[in-house]
Short mmCIF file of C-alpha atoms in Angstrom, two decimals:
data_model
loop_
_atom_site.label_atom_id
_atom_site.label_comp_id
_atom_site.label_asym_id
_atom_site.label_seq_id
_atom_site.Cartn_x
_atom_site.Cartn_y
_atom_site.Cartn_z
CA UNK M 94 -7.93 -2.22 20.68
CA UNK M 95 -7.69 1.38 19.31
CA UNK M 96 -7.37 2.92 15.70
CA UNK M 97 -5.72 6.03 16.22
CA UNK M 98 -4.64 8.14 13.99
CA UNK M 99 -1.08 9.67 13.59
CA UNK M 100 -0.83 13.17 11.86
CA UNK M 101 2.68 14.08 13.53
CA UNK M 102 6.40 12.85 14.05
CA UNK M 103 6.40 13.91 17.30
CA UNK M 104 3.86 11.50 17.83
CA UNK M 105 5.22 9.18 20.72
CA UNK M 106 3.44 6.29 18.75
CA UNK M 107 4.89 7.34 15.52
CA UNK M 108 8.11 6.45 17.20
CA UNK M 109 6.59 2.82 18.00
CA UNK M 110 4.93 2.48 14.43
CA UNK M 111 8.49 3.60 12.92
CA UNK M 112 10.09 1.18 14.78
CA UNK M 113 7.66 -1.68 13.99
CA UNK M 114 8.29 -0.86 10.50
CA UNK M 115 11.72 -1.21 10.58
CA UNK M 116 11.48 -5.19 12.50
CA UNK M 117 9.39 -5.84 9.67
CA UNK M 118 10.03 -4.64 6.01
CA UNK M 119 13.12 -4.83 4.21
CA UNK M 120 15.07 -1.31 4.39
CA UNK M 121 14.14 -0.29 0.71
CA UNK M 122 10.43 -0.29 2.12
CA UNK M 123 10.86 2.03 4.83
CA UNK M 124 11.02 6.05 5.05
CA UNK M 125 13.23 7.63 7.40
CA UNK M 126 12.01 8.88 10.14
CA UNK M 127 12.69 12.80 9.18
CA UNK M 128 10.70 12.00 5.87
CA UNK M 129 7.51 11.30 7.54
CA UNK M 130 7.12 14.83 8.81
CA UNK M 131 5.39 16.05 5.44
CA UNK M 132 3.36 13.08 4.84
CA UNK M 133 1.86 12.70 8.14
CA UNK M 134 0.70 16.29 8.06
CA UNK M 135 -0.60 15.52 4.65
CA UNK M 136 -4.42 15.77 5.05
CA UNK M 137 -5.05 13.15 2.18
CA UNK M 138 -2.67 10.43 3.88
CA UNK M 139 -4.22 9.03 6.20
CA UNK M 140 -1.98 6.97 8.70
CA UNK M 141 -3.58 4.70 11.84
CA UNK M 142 -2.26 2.59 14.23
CA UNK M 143 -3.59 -0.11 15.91
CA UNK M 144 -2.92 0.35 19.72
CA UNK M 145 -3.31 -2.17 22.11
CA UNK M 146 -2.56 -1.89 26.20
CA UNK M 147 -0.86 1.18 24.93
CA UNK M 148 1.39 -0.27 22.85
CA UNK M 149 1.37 0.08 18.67
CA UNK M 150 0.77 -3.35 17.94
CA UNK M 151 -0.06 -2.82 14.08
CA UNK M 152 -0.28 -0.01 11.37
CA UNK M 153 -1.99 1.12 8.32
CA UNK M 154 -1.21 3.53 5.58
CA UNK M 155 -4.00 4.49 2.89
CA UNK M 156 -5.47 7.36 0.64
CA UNK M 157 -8.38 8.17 -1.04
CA UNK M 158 -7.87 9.91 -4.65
CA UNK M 159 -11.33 12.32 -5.04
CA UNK M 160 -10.39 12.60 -9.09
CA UNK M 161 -10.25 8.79 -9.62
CA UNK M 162 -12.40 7.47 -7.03
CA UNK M 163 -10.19 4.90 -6.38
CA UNK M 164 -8.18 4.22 -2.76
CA UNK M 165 -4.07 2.81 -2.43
CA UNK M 166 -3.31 0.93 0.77
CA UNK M 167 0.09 1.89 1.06
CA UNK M 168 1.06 -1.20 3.89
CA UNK M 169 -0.89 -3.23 6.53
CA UNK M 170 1.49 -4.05 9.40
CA UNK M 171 0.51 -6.70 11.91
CA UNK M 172 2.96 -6.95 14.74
CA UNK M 173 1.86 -10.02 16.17
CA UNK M 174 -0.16 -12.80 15.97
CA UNK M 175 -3.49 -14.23 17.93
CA UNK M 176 -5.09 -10.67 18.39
CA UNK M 177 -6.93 -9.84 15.26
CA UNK M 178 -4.97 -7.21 14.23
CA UNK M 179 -5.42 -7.25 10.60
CA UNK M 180 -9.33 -7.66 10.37
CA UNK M 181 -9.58 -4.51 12.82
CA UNK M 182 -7.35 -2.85 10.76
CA UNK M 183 -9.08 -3.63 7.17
CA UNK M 184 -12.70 -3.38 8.69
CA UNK M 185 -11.65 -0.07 10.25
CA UNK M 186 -9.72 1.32 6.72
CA UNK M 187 -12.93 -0.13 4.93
CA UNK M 188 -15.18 2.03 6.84
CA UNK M 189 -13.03 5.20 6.60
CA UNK M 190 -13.10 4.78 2.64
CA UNK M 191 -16.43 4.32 2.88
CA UNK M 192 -17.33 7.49 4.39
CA UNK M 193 -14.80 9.37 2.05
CA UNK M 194 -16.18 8.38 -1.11
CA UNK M 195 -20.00 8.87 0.23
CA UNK M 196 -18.26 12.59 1.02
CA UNK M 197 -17.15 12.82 -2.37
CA UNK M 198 -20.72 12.06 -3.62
CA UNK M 199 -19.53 8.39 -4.76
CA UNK M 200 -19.21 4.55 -4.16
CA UNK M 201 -15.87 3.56 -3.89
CA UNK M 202 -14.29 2.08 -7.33
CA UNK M 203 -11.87 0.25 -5.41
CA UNK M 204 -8.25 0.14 -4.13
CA UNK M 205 -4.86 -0.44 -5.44
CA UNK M 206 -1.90 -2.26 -3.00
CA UNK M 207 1.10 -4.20 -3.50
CA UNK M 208 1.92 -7.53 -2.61
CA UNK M 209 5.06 -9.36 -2.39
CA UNK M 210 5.52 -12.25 -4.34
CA UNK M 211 6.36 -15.28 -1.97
CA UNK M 212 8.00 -17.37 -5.18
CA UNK M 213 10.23 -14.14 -5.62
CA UNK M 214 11.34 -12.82 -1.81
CA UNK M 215 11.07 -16.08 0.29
CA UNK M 216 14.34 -14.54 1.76
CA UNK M 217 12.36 -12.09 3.52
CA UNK M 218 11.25 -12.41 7.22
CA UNK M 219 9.45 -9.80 7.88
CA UNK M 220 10.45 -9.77 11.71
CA UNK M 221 9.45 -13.76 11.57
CA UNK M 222 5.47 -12.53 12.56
CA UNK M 223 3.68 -15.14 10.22
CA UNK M 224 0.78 -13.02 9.59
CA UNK M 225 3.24 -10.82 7.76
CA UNK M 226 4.43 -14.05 5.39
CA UNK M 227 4.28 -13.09 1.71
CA UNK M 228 2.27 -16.63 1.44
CA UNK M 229 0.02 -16.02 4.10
CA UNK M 230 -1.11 -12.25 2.96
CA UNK M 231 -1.19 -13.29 -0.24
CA UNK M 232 -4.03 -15.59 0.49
CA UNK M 233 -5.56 -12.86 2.99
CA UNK M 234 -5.98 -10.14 -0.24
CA UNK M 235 -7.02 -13.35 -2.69
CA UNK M 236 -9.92 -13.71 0.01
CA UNK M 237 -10.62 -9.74 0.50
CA UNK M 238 -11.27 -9.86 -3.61
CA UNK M 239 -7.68 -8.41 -4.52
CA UNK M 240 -6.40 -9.43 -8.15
CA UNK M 241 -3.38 -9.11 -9.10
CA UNK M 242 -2.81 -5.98 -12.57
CA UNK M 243 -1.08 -8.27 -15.49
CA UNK M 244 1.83 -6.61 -15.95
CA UNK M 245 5.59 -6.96 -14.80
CA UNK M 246 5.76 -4.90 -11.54
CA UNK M 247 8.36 -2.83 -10.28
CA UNK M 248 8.54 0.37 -8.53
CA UNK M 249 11.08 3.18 -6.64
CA UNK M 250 12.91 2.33 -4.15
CA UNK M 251 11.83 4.48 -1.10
CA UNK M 252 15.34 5.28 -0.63
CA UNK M 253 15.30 7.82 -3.75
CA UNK M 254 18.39 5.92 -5.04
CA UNK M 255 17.00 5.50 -8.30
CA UNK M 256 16.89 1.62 -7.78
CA UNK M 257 13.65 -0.48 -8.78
CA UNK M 258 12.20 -2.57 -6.46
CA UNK M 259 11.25 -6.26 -8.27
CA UNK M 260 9.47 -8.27 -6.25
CA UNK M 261 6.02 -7.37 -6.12
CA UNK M 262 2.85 -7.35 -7.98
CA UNK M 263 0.44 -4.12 -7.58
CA UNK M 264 -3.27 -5.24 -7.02
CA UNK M 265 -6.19 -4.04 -7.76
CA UNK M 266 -9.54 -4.88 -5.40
CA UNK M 267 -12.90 -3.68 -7.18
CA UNK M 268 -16.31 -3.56 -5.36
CA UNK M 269 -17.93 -4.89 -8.67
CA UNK M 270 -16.24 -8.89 -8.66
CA UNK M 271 -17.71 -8.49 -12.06
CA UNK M 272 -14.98 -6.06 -12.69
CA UNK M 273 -12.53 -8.06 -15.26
CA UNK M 274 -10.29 -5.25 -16.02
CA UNK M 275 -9.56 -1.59 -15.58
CA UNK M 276 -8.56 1.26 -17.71
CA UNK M 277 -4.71 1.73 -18.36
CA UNK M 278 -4.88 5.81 -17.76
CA UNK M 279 -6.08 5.13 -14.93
CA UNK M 280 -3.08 3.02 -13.59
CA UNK M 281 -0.50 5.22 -15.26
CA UNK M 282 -2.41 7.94 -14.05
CA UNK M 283 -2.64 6.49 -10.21
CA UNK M 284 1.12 5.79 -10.20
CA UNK M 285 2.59 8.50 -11.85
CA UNK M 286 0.86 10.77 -8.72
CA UNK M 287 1.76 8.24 -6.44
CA UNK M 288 5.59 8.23 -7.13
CA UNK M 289 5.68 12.11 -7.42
CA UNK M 290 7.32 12.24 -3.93
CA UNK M 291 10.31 10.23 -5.44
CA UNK M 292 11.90 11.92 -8.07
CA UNK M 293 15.14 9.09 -9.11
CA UNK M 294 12.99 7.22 -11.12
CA UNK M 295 14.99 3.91 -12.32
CA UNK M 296 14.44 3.30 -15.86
CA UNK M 297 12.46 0.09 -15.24
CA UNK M 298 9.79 2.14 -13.91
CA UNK M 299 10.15 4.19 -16.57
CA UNK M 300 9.40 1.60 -19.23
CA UNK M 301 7.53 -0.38 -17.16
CA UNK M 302 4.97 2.84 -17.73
CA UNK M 303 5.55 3.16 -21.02
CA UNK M 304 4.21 0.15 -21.51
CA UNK M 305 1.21 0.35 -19.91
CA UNK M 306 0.71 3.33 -21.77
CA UNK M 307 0.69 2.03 -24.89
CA UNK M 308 -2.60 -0.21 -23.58
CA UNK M 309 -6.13 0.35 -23.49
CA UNK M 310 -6.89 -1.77 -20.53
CA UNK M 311 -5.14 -3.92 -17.79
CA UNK M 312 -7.27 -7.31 -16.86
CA UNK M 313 -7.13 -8.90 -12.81
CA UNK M 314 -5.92 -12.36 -12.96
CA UNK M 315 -6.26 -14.31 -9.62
CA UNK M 316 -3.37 -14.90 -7.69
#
């Protein structure tokens, strides 16, 4: 299996990893195609597909923020099941950090991503690949060391509609397990840049930061 990286639209497997998007997230989730141009030939966004007998087979999206020494796994996509796909991908993304932050003259802090909640969106199939089940990756990031930021989650629709997207938790994996909270600018901070590209914020979102503003610190609770 390869971990290629995609920097272009024109990209024939940009057109598979668009398309395996699209079997498996919900249509709020997913970008159209257009969209991608920018981000792609971002230099900080860092997009890789997993490609096996020349087919995309599975997908990851990630950054590294320099400032906050911190990382944000945007999705993990595994296309099917019985070939590894997601330890390649997360051993591959783990070494790629890795090497960022030792550029950056650092150890990596750790790394934000959101997670479905399977008691909240059991409606959702995710193109019926089990790896993919909200219960299942749940339990994957509870083993990697994720926790899950105690706060009510919700976030932008990707559609720009100005809708909020409930569903979800955003998680936070440190390197330290010792780690029992982190600083609330930082997560305000982290999501405020994050969201830039969508400017329809839904007032959720809106409080939802407000809130976290008005904290010092946010603990990790298990899942």
């Amino acid at each position: 299996m390869d971990y290629i990286r995609v920097t272009s639209i024109d990209d024939p497997l940009f057109t598979q990893m668009h398309q395996l998007m699209q079997n498996i997230f919900p249509p709020e989730e997913v970008l159209e195609f257009d969209l991608w141009k920018e981000p792609l030939e971002d230099s900080g966004i860092r997009v890789f597909v997993a490609v096996h007998e020349g087919q995309v087979v599975g997908a990851t999206e990630y950054r590294y923020y320099e400032d906050f020494n911190v990382a944000m796994t945007d999705f993990t996509i595994i296309g099917q099941a019985g070939l590894g796909i997601g330890p390649f991908l997360a051993n591959k993304r783990a070494a790629d950090l890795k090497a960022l932050a030792e550029e950056n003259g650092k150890e990596l802090f750790g790394m934000f991503a959101e997670i479905y909640d399977p008691y909240r969106v059991d409606d959702y199939e995710f193109g019926g690949v089990k790896p993919m089940d909200p219960y299942v990756r749940r339990e994957v990031l509870s083993h990697l060391g994720y926790r899950r930021l105690d706060f009510p989650y919700v976030h932008p629709s990707w559609n720009n509609d100005g809708e909020a997207v409930e569903g979800l938790d955003l998680s936070f994996l440190t390197l330290d397990p010792e780690v029992q909270a982190i600083d609330a600018k930082l997560v305000v901070k982290f999501l405020k840049r994050y969201y830039t590209v969508l400017p329809n914020k839904p007032k959720k979102w809106l409080d939802m930061i407000a809130s976290i503003e008005s904290k010092e610190t946010i603990a990790l609770k298990s899942f």
